[in-house]
Amino acid sequence: MLLSPAILALILVSVTVSLMLLLASGFAIQIITLWDINSGSEQQLVLERRTYLISTLLTWAFVAELVSLLLFVYNAESMSGQFVGAMCATGVLNVNVWGWPTLFLKMIVFFSGAAWLTLNYLDNQGYDYPLVKLKYSLLLLIVPLVIAEFVVQLLHFQEMEPDVIVSCCGSLFSSESESVAAGVAGIQPRIAMLAFYVSGLAMLLSGVWFLRRKSGGILFAVMGVAVFVISMIAIVSFVSPYIYEHPHHHCPFCILKSGHDFAGYFLYIPLFVAAVLALGVGVISPWAKVPSLAASVVKDAPRLAWLSMALFAMVYAMSTWMVLSSSLTMQGVWW
Amino acid sequence: MTKFIRKQRYLIDFTLSSLLRRKTKNLGLLLVYTLIVFILASVMLFTHALRSEAGIILQESPEIILQRMVAGRHALMPAEYLEKIGRVRGVVRKEGRLWGYFYDYATKSNYTMMAAPDKGLSNSEVIIGAGIARVRWLGIGDFISFNSFDGKTYTFEVKEILDSESELVSSDLVLMSETAWRTTLGVPEGYFTDIVLSVRNPREVSKIAGKLTLKLPDTRPILRDEILRTYDSVFAWRQGITFVLLAGAVLAFVIFAWDKASGLSAEEKREIGILKAVGWETGDVLHMKFWEGGIISLSAFMLGYLAAYVHVFYGSAVLFEPVLKGWAVLYPEFHPVPFIDGMQVATLFFFTVFPYTVATIIPIWRASITDPDTVMR
Amino acid sequence: MLIELNDIRKVFNQGKHNEFSAIRGISLQIEPNKVTCLKGASGSGKTTLLSMIGCLSRPTSGRITLGEQNISGLPERFLTDIRRHTFGFIFQKFNLIQGLSVLENIMLPAYPLGTPHEALMDYAHSLLGHFGLSRLSTSPVEWLSGGEAQRVAICRAMINDPEILIADEPTANLDSKLSREFMGLVDDLHQSGKTVLITSHDPIVFDSPVINRVVEMCDGQVLKDEPCY
Ligand SMILES: Nc1ncnc2c1ncn2[C@@H]1O[C@H](COP(=O)(O)OP(=O)(O)OP(=O)(O)O)[C@@H](O)[C@H]1O
Ligand SMILES: [Mg+2]
């Protein structure tokens, strides 16, 4: 077990967030069983007031998760000096089998937290809180994710063996190796690029459809998530080599460094926000038929869709520009 | 959207004025908060500075150090081993080094004695580190004596004092000519302390080290990268231990914050009651209170971090001096290069702002759900 | 806006040994643009009833409708929203926030609405002018006399331009001269089209010609309900 302030902080956060969610879910269970919006009883008032506490707890938990995702990557980056063969975060995540799952769980918790908060926001717009039982049942589903994240992360840090020689982005994302990551990097850049632009176009179409027909919000959300995943793959497969100007350097983390003008932030921040917003459209739009929610669905869902599409467009513009302005030429090799 | 922003601005306005109305209470909180940030940030910046300082120094050292082992112990290196190594591909330079320790009874401290053939020193001249110069009150041109291994005393003239750039390691250093070194420390001609090799391509280091152990089975290669790695984990670990020790302080602070947030005065309770009665919603009061926490946190964080920054980078970490002085008499004067690092800020955030916020959630919520009709009673 | 109460009940400390029924089945209609006074002995439930009408609390059972809308079952979040657009409150103890200036106190209820600052300032100043307080706008409220504090409280109640004004024992802290002055102000408000709802056991209030109707309460029930002309 390696003990550094950043690791302590990450463990502290995941413990605290788990406890916060357990507390919130305790209240949630009470609400699910006892809620009666038509009652004027004092108990109902107490429950109603607890919903404020639950939302507050979840908002902070979500913020903490977001910062901890960043810190996790930074920490992996900074620990790369402590492992033989590790040159960046990739190497540290490869120290044991728990590294990547931790990262993915953090991302999943982030997205489910965002989706839940959107649902919560929508429900608070309806004077009869029509989604109350649904949203608190869903909240109970997030708890195991958060606890899993805590456990997996703890294992990741606990089983860190500084003597292990790890494979880093050079070998992990090289086309010869057999890992999943290599599979991602080894995808023909031509195919990755095709998928990247085609899926982007499809998402744009589904967005336009949604905005004009006021239906298909869930399809839009699915497209958004798909584009998010494909964009990630595209970044590993062909965008990052162009940024590094090195045809075999596929790494999703090194682009966050100053040496590459922090290019990663310009891709990841809009990409994450856009995906969250698209997810929000999917969460909000199915409720247009509930009378007390109809007004805010009609008002908010198109807004989210617009914003999400704008940010996705930004990701596409950014990556296209990065590819075009790079001095790496792969004409004849990749296409 | 603009309405939302306007509303937040009103809330912040109100929060600021209510903070100012309760100066003494909030000043106390701010002070304690700032102190916690200051202590943690100082520890972080300081250990990080030590680590990067060590890294900078090691960056200039050779890639491989070869030591001879006899019966599992470090032994003198025969000069002929240099020839035995022969030509190894990728090695650009190889040479034997002479170094050792000298215990000075007068100051009760250890000096690192090193032969420096390339400094052009005569047999009666030395170059000393700034730490030695300080404890022995020496300047250039003064004289310093060392007792040799066979009981004789040799006196040297101080030709130069090493500048304090990298004082961390050079503080206790004494450089002399090879002959003077051998005469004082008693290592016979034909032996070195160890051999250092410079390698051009860092990727080849471990391959070369493997070849060396095959050629000279009684030697042990030490790689610079390995030392760096050890340093990294040792420093991170040390920092971690310090933080565990400071966890008590953070916990005390959290309890203090909880107490402050839940112990609302009658005055404050009445105020929240009035706000709710005149049309503020529970959520508005919550927002207002979190703005309050945010403003306090931000001020404390900035003030504490700034103070720690000044303390470590411009004040030579004076508050840590007693601790370090206990470790070594030749306490180096220490002027690390200032830096700010995102990971440190995020870590610090999780040790200060995050616990503070979590500790205040429930008290703030309790205050915000005051019955709006309380003021009518 | 017509306010309609239908068999309203309010029970405190439900299910505990000190359970207490403060309002026991009140049905009432309060017409718009009238001045109505609730009178009754101390403890008869006037304040409790007023706070339910003003969306400060919810009845245990029964229906309250405000115009078209049934407000008795609404969660607090929405009650507050209706309250701040529809009601202005004047409290017995004025309840101004110490340490803030008169102007800031007046603008407080408008903060959560996010009203543009310029417009809000203008309106606040015009209110202050109307009630003869312009001179005091920057003074802290601790300096005010009882009558001035009362008028500041009225300005605050008016800042969101509510349709209905609710005053709980507004004259309890005033001498008889100031009480009569207050009734004059109530008359002005009535003339300008507001609905006013007052509780009081002060004869200056319920015998005043300004009052259109007096509802007498006893032990949480309506005893007498008579129009005054
Ligand atoms: N929160 C509460 N918990 C328990 N009992 C309460 C509560 N609020 C009011 N009561 C009780 O309800 C009854 C009615 O109170 P209310 O304040 O409405 O009387 P009131 O008519 O306004 O009296 P006054 O003229 O003295 O102001 C009182 O007996 C009071 O003790
Ligand atoms: Mg009363």
PDB file of C-alpha atoms in Angstrom, chain B residues 153-361:
ATOM      1  CA  THR B 153      46.526  16.311  11.125  1.00  0.00           C
ATOM      2  CA  TYR B 154      46.464  17.985   7.734  1.00  0.00           C
ATOM      3  CA  THR B 155      45.527  21.596   7.205  1.00  0.00           C
ATOM      4  CA  PHE B 156      43.887  22.904   4.036  1.00  0.00           C
ATOM      5  CA  GLU B 157      43.092  26.298   2.671  1.00  0.00           C
ATOM      6  CA  VAL B 158      39.487  26.965   1.712  1.00  0.00           C
ATOM      7  CA  LYS B 159      39.618  27.879  -1.931  1.00  0.00           C
ATOM      8  CA  GLU B 160      35.944  28.122  -2.625  1.00  0.00           C
ATOM      9  CA  ILE B 161      32.561  27.727  -0.931  1.00  0.00           C
ATOM     10  CA  LEU B 162      29.946  25.898  -2.932  1.00  0.00           C
ATOM     11  CA  ASP B 163      27.042  28.141  -3.798  1.00  0.00           C
ATOM     12  CA  SER B 164      23.764  27.398  -2.163  1.00  0.00           C
ATOM     13  CA  GLU B 165      21.889  26.541  -5.362  1.00  0.00           C
ATOM     14  CA  SER B 166      21.673  22.893  -4.525  1.00  0.00           C
ATOM     15  CA  GLU B 167      22.549  23.223  -0.904  1.00  0.00           C
ATOM     16  CA  LEU B 168      20.443  20.279   0.058  1.00  0.00           C
ATOM     17  CA  VAL B 169      23.223  17.828  -0.799  1.00  0.00           C
ATOM     18  CA  SER B 170      26.249  20.075  -1.073  1.00  0.00           C
ATOM     19  CA  SER B 171      25.851  21.548   2.382  1.00  0.00           C
ATOM     20  CA  ASP B 172      28.138  18.992   4.035  1.00  0.00           C
ATOM     21  CA  LEU B 173      30.474  18.408   1.097  1.00  0.00           C
ATOM     22  CA  VAL B 174      34.270  18.678   1.156  1.00  0.00           C
ATOM     23  CA  LEU B 175      36.103  18.460  -2.186  1.00  0.00           C
ATOM     24  CA  MET B 176      39.855  17.851  -2.366  1.00  0.00           C
ATOM     25  CA  SER B 177      42.490  16.548  -4.739  1.00  0.00           C
ATOM     26  CA  GLU B 178      42.878  12.823  -5.260  1.00  0.00           C
ATOM     27  CA  THR B 179      46.232  12.594  -3.461  1.00  0.00           C
ATOM     28  CA  ALA B 180      45.011  14.607  -0.504  1.00  0.00           C
ATOM     29  CA  TRP B 181      41.915  12.451  -0.343  1.00  0.00           C
ATOM     30  CA  ARG B 182      43.873   9.188  -0.346  1.00  0.00           C
ATOM     31  CA  THR B 183      46.305  10.526   2.256  1.00  0.00           C
ATOM     32  CA  THR B 184      43.541  11.678   4.587  1.00  0.00           C
ATOM     33  CA  LEU B 185      41.153   8.757   4.272  1.00  0.00           C
ATOM     34  CA  GLY B 186      43.621   5.982   3.711  1.00  0.00           C
ATOM     35  CA  VAL B 187      42.428   4.328   0.559  1.00  0.00           C
ATOM     36  CA  PRO B 188      45.484   2.949  -1.265  1.00  0.00           C
ATOM     37  CA  GLU B 189      46.385   3.709  -4.837  1.00  0.00           C
ATOM     38  CA  GLY B 190      44.669   1.308  -7.260  1.00  0.00           C
ATOM     39  CA  TYR B 191      41.314   1.345  -5.510  1.00  0.00           C
ATOM     40  CA  PHE B 192      38.209   3.416  -5.907  1.00  0.00           C
ATOM     41  CA  THR B 193      35.029   3.702  -3.883  1.00  0.00           C
ATOM     42  CA  ASP B 194      32.894   2.885  -6.859  1.00  0.00           C
ATOM     43  CA  ILE B 195      32.624   3.282 -10.613  1.00  0.00           C
ATOM     44  CA  VAL B 196      30.140   5.508 -12.410  1.00  0.00           C
ATOM     45  CA  LEU B 197      28.998   5.081 -16.013  1.00  0.00           C
ATOM     46  CA  SER B 198      27.142   7.534 -18.195  1.00  0.00           C
ATOM     47  CA  VAL B 199      24.743   6.085 -20.725  1.00  0.00           C
ATOM     48  CA  ARG B 200      23.477   8.015 -23.701  1.00  0.00           C
ATOM     49  CA  ASN B 201      20.132   6.316 -24.305  1.00  0.00           C
ATOM     50  CA  PRO B 202      18.034   5.891 -21.137  1.00  0.00           C
ATOM     51  CA  ARG B 203      16.239   2.921 -22.679  1.00  0.00           C
ATOM     52  CA  GLU B 204      19.487   0.935 -22.726  1.00  0.00           C
ATOM     53  CA  VAL B 205      20.310   1.411 -19.055  1.00  0.00           C
ATOM     54  CA  SER B 206      18.835  -1.812 -17.794  1.00  0.00           C
ATOM     55  CA  LYS B 207      20.321  -3.816 -20.658  1.00  0.00           C
ATOM     56  CA  ILE B 208      23.782  -2.425 -19.892  1.00  0.00           C
ATOM     57  CA  ALA B 209      23.320  -3.119 -16.179  1.00  0.00           C
ATOM     58  CA  GLY B 210      22.541  -6.721 -17.055  1.00  0.00           C
ATOM     59  CA  LYS B 211      25.726  -7.025 -19.115  1.00  0.00           C
ATOM     60  CA  LEU B 212      27.801  -5.551 -16.295  1.00  0.00           C
ATOM     61  CA  THR B 213      26.602  -8.079 -13.745  1.00  0.00           C
ATOM     62  CA  LEU B 214      27.525 -10.848 -16.153  1.00  0.00           C
ATOM     63  CA  LYS B 215      31.018  -9.461 -16.750  1.00  0.00           C
ATOM     64  CA  LEU B 216      31.725  -8.586 -13.124  1.00  0.00           C
ATOM     65  CA  PRO B 217      29.693 -10.973 -11.001  1.00  0.00           C
ATOM     66  CA  ASP B 218      30.928  -9.504  -7.709  1.00  0.00           C
ATOM     67  CA  THR B 219      29.510  -6.057  -8.462  1.00  0.00           C
ATOM     68  CA  ARG B 220      26.117  -4.462  -8.055  1.00  0.00           C
ATOM     69  CA  PRO B 221      24.840  -1.800 -10.452  1.00  0.00           C
ATOM     70  CA  ILE B 222      22.657   0.932  -8.972  1.00  0.00           C
ATOM     71  CA  LEU B 223      20.512   2.748 -11.505  1.00  0.00           C
ATOM     72  CA  ARG B 224      19.718   6.402 -11.189  1.00  0.00           C
ATOM     73  CA  ASP B 225      16.115   5.812 -12.194  1.00  0.00           C
ATOM     74  CA  GLU B 226      15.820   3.330  -9.378  1.00  0.00           C
ATOM     75  CA  ILE B 227      17.058   5.902  -6.895  1.00  0.00           C
ATOM     76  CA  LEU B 228      14.646   8.459  -8.275  1.00  0.00           C
ATOM     77  CA  ARG B 229      11.819   5.987  -7.927  1.00  0.00           C
ATOM     78  CA  THR B 230      12.780   5.216  -4.361  1.00  0.00           C
ATOM     79  CA  TYR B 231      12.991   8.922  -3.592  1.00  0.00           C
ATOM     80  CA  ASP B 232       9.576   9.458  -5.114  1.00  0.00           C
ATOM     81  CA  SER B 233       7.919   6.809  -3.033  1.00  0.00           C
ATOM     82  CA  VAL B 234       9.843   7.686   0.111  1.00  0.00           C
ATOM     83  CA  PHE B 235       8.823  11.325  -0.142  1.00  0.00           C
ATOM     84  CA  ALA B 236       5.224  10.512  -1.010  1.00  0.00           C
ATOM     85  CA  TRP B 237       5.147   8.123   1.890  1.00  0.00           C
ATOM     86  CA  ARG B 238       6.648  10.612   4.294  1.00  0.00           C
ATOM     87  CA  GLN B 239       4.112  13.178   3.185  1.00  0.00           C
ATOM     88  CA  GLY B 240       1.366  10.619   3.677  1.00  0.00           C
ATOM     89  CA  ILE B 241       2.535   9.846   7.220  1.00  0.00           C
ATOM     90  CA  THR B 242       2.607  13.548   8.041  1.00  0.00           C
ATOM     91  CA  PHE B 243      -0.937  13.857   6.782  1.00  0.00           C
ATOM     92  CA  VAL B 244      -2.068  10.920   8.870  1.00  0.00           C
ATOM     93  CA  LEU B 245      -0.518  12.639  11.867  1.00  0.00           C
ATOM     94  CA  LEU B 246      -2.286  15.847  10.909  1.00  0.00           C
ATOM     95  CA  ALA B 247      -5.585  14.011  10.498  1.00  0.00           C
ATOM     96  CA  GLY B 248      -6.276  14.779  14.129  1.00  0.00           C
ATOM     97  CA  ALA B 249      -5.995  18.478  13.415  1.00  0.00           C
ATOM     98  CA  VAL B 250      -8.307  18.183  10.409  1.00  0.00           C
ATOM     99  CA  LEU B 251     -10.807  16.248  12.488  1.00  0.00           C
ATOM    100  CA  ALA B 252     -10.719  18.875  15.229  1.00  0.00           C
ATOM    101  CA  PHE B 253     -11.322  21.500  12.595  1.00  0.00           C
ATOM    102  CA  VAL B 254     -14.264  19.557  11.179  1.00  0.00           C
ATOM    103  CA  ILE B 255     -15.852  19.304  14.626  1.00  0.00           C
ATOM    104  CA  PHE B 256     -15.240  22.997  15.161  1.00  0.00           C
ATOM    105  CA  ALA B 257     -16.889  23.802  11.829  1.00  0.00           C
ATOM    106  CA  TRP B 258     -19.837  21.549  12.601  1.00  0.00           C
ATOM    107  CA  ASP B 259     -20.228  23.244  15.951  1.00  0.00           C
ATOM    108  CA  LYS B 260     -20.062  26.717  14.448  1.00  0.00           C
ATOM    109  CA  ALA B 261     -22.576  25.825  11.780  1.00  0.00           C
ATOM    110  CA  SER B 262     -25.061  24.167  14.100  1.00  0.00           C
ATOM    111  CA  GLY B 263     -24.780  26.599  16.985  1.00  0.00           C
ATOM    112  CA  LEU B 264     -26.755  29.401  15.412  1.00  0.00           C
ATOM    113  CA  SER B 265     -27.364  32.346  17.687  1.00  0.00           C
ATOM    114  CA  ALA B 266     -30.943  33.350  18.507  1.00  0.00           C
ATOM    115  CA  GLU B 267     -30.330  36.385  16.333  1.00  0.00           C
ATOM    116  CA  GLU B 268     -29.418  34.283  13.306  1.00  0.00           C
ATOM    117  CA  LYS B 269     -32.337  31.949  13.840  1.00  0.00           C
ATOM    118  CA  ARG B 270     -34.700  34.899  13.940  1.00  0.00           C
ATOM    119  CA  GLU B 271     -33.149  36.252  10.760  1.00  0.00           C
ATOM    120  CA  ILE B 272     -33.693  32.997   8.882  1.00  0.00           C
ATOM    121  CA  GLY B 273     -37.249  32.914  10.220  1.00  0.00           C
ATOM    122  CA  ILE B 274     -37.874  36.396   8.854  1.00  0.00           C
ATOM    123  CA  LEU B 275     -36.398  35.520   5.482  1.00  0.00           C
ATOM    124  CA  LYS B 276     -38.619  32.486   5.204  1.00  0.00           C
ATOM    125  CA  ALA B 277     -41.666  34.443   6.299  1.00  0.00           C
ATOM    126  CA  VAL B 278     -41.145  37.191   3.731  1.00  0.00           C
ATOM    127  CA  GLY B 279     -40.924  34.694   0.909  1.00  0.00           C
ATOM    128  CA  TRP B 280     -37.549  32.991   0.821  1.00  0.00           C
ATOM    129  CA  GLU B 281     -37.791  29.337   0.011  1.00  0.00           C
ATOM    130  CA  THR B 282     -35.873  26.565   1.807  1.00  0.00           C
ATOM    131  CA  GLY B 283     -33.680  26.231  -1.286  1.00  0.00           C
ATOM    132  CA  ASP B 284     -32.913  29.954  -1.259  1.00  0.00           C
ATOM    133  CA  VAL B 285     -31.760  29.804   2.344  1.00  0.00           C
ATOM    134  CA  LEU B 286     -29.675  26.717   1.522  1.00  0.00           C
ATOM    135  CA  HIS B 287     -28.047  28.522  -1.390  1.00  0.00           C
ATOM    136  CA  MET B 288     -27.388  31.556   0.734  1.00  0.00           C
ATOM    137  CA  LYS B 289     -25.767  29.463   3.435  1.00  0.00           C
ATOM    138  CA  PHE B 290     -23.626  27.574   0.937  1.00  0.00           C
ATOM    139  CA  TRP B 291     -22.493  30.822  -0.579  1.00  0.00           C
ATOM    140  CA  GLU B 292     -21.479  31.800   2.921  1.00  0.00           C
ATOM    141  CA  GLY B 293     -19.488  28.591   3.299  1.00  0.00           C
ATOM    142  CA  GLY B 294     -18.033  29.081  -0.163  1.00  0.00           C
ATOM    143  CA  ILE B 295     -16.872  32.594   0.560  1.00  0.00           C
ATOM    144  CA  ILE B 296     -15.276  31.560   3.845  1.00  0.00           C
ATOM    145  CA  SER B 297     -13.664  28.500   2.261  1.00  0.00           C
ATOM    146  CA  LEU B 298     -12.317  30.428  -0.686  1.00  0.00           C
ATOM    147  CA  SER B 299     -10.844  33.157   1.490  1.00  0.00           C
ATOM    148  CA  ALA B 300      -9.324  30.687   3.928  1.00  0.00           C
ATOM    149  CA  PHE B 301      -7.949  28.538   1.126  1.00  0.00           C
ATOM    150  CA  MET B 302      -6.378  31.448  -0.722  1.00  0.00           C
ATOM    151  CA  LEU B 303      -4.989  33.068   2.403  1.00  0.00           C
ATOM    152  CA  GLY B 304      -3.656  29.808   3.814  1.00  0.00           C
ATOM    153  CA  TYR B 305      -2.141  28.675   0.534  1.00  0.00           C
ATOM    154  CA  LEU B 306      -0.580  32.052  -0.099  1.00  0.00           C
ATOM    155  CA  ALA B 307       0.889  32.139   3.396  1.00  0.00           C
ATOM    156  CA  ALA B 308       2.259  28.618   2.970  1.00  0.00           C
ATOM    157  CA  TYR B 309       3.706  29.578  -0.420  1.00  0.00           C
ATOM    158  CA  VAL B 310       5.493  32.560   1.048  1.00  0.00           C
ATOM    159  CA  HIS B 311       6.596  30.528   4.045  1.00  0.00           C
ATOM    160  CA  VAL B 312       8.135  27.710   2.019  1.00  0.00           C
ATOM    161  CA  PHE B 313       9.490  29.525  -0.994  1.00  0.00           C
ATOM    162  CA  TYR B 314      10.463  32.904   0.396  1.00  0.00           C
ATOM    163  CA  GLY B 315      10.824  32.196   4.092  1.00  0.00           C
ATOM    164  CA  SER B 316      12.940  29.025   3.733  1.00  0.00           C
ATOM    165  CA  ALA B 317      10.245  27.148   5.650  1.00  0.00           C
ATOM    166  CA  VAL B 318      11.437  28.669   8.936  1.00  0.00           C
ATOM    167  CA  LEU B 319       8.738  26.919  10.932  1.00  0.00           C
ATOM    168  CA  PHE B 320      10.080  23.537   9.886  1.00  0.00           C
ATOM    169  CA  GLU B 321      13.646  24.463  10.727  1.00  0.00           C
ATOM    170  CA  PRO B 322      13.579  23.010  14.253  1.00  0.00           C
ATOM    171  CA  VAL B 323      12.362  19.695  12.897  1.00  0.00           C
ATOM    172  CA  LEU B 324      15.016  19.491  10.214  1.00  0.00           C
ATOM    173  CA  LYS B 325      17.705  20.812  12.494  1.00  0.00           C
ATOM    174  CA  GLY B 326      17.131  17.818  14.703  1.00  0.00           C
ATOM    175  CA  TRP B 327      18.064  15.618  11.783  1.00  0.00           C
ATOM    176  CA  ALA B 328      21.302  17.233  10.790  1.00  0.00           C
ATOM    177  CA  VAL B 329      23.623  19.756  12.292  1.00  0.00           C
ATOM    178  CA  LEU B 330      24.486  21.055   8.873  1.00  0.00           C
ATOM    179  CA  TYR B 331      20.986  22.260   8.224  1.00  0.00           C
ATOM    180  CA  PRO B 332      20.939  23.383   4.619  1.00  0.00           C
ATOM    181  CA  GLU B 333      19.611  26.791   3.813  1.00  0.00           C
ATOM    182  CA  PHE B 334      16.978  26.045   1.387  1.00  0.00           C
ATOM    183  CA  HIS B 335      15.634  28.116  -1.483  1.00  0.00           C
ATOM    184  CA  PRO B 336      13.440  25.828  -3.581  1.00  0.00           C
ATOM    185  CA  VAL B 337      12.020  26.870  -6.899  1.00  0.00           C
ATOM    186  CA  PRO B 338       8.406  28.051  -6.528  1.00  0.00           C
ATOM    187  CA  PHE B 339       5.704  26.067  -8.292  1.00  0.00           C
ATOM    188  CA  ILE B 340       1.983  25.331  -8.131  1.00  0.00           C
ATOM    189  CA  ASP B 341       0.597  21.987  -9.091  1.00  0.00           C
ATOM    190  CA  GLY B 342      -3.006  21.030  -9.864  1.00  0.00           C
ATOM    191  CA  MET B 343      -2.817  17.747  -8.053  1.00  0.00           C
ATOM    192  CA  GLN B 344      -1.650  19.373  -4.846  1.00  0.00           C
ATOM    193  CA  VAL B 345      -4.399  21.946  -4.967  1.00  0.00           C
ATOM    194  CA  ALA B 346      -6.993  19.219  -5.543  1.00  0.00           C
ATOM    195  CA  THR B 347      -5.592  17.140  -2.691  1.00  0.00           C
ATOM    196  CA  LEU B 348      -5.561  20.112  -0.377  1.00  0.00           C
ATOM    197  CA  PHE B 349      -9.130  20.852  -1.389  1.00  0.00           C
ATOM    198  CA  PHE B 350     -10.139  17.368  -0.266  1.00  0.00           C
ATOM    199  CA  PHE B 351      -8.411  17.750   3.078  1.00  0.00           C
ATOM    200  CA  THR B 352      -9.873  21.148   3.915  1.00  0.00           C
ATOM    201  CA  VAL B 353     -12.780  22.488   1.877  1.00  0.00           C
ATOM    202  CA  PHE B 354     -14.438  19.133   1.347  1.00  0.00           C
ATOM    203  CA  PRO B 355     -14.544  18.098   5.033  1.00  0.00           C
ATOM    204  CA  TYR B 356     -15.698  21.585   5.966  1.00  0.00           C
ATOM    205  CA  THR B 357     -18.529  21.466   3.450  1.00  0.00           C
ATOM    206  CA  VAL B 358     -19.628  17.975   4.425  1.00  0.00           C
ATOM    207  CA  ALA B 359     -19.572  18.887   8.099  1.00  0.00           C
ATOM    208  CA  THR B 360     -21.830  21.855   7.510  1.00  0.00           C
ATOM    209  CA  ILE B 361     -24.425  20.210   5.239  1.00  0.00           C
TER     210      ILE B 361
END
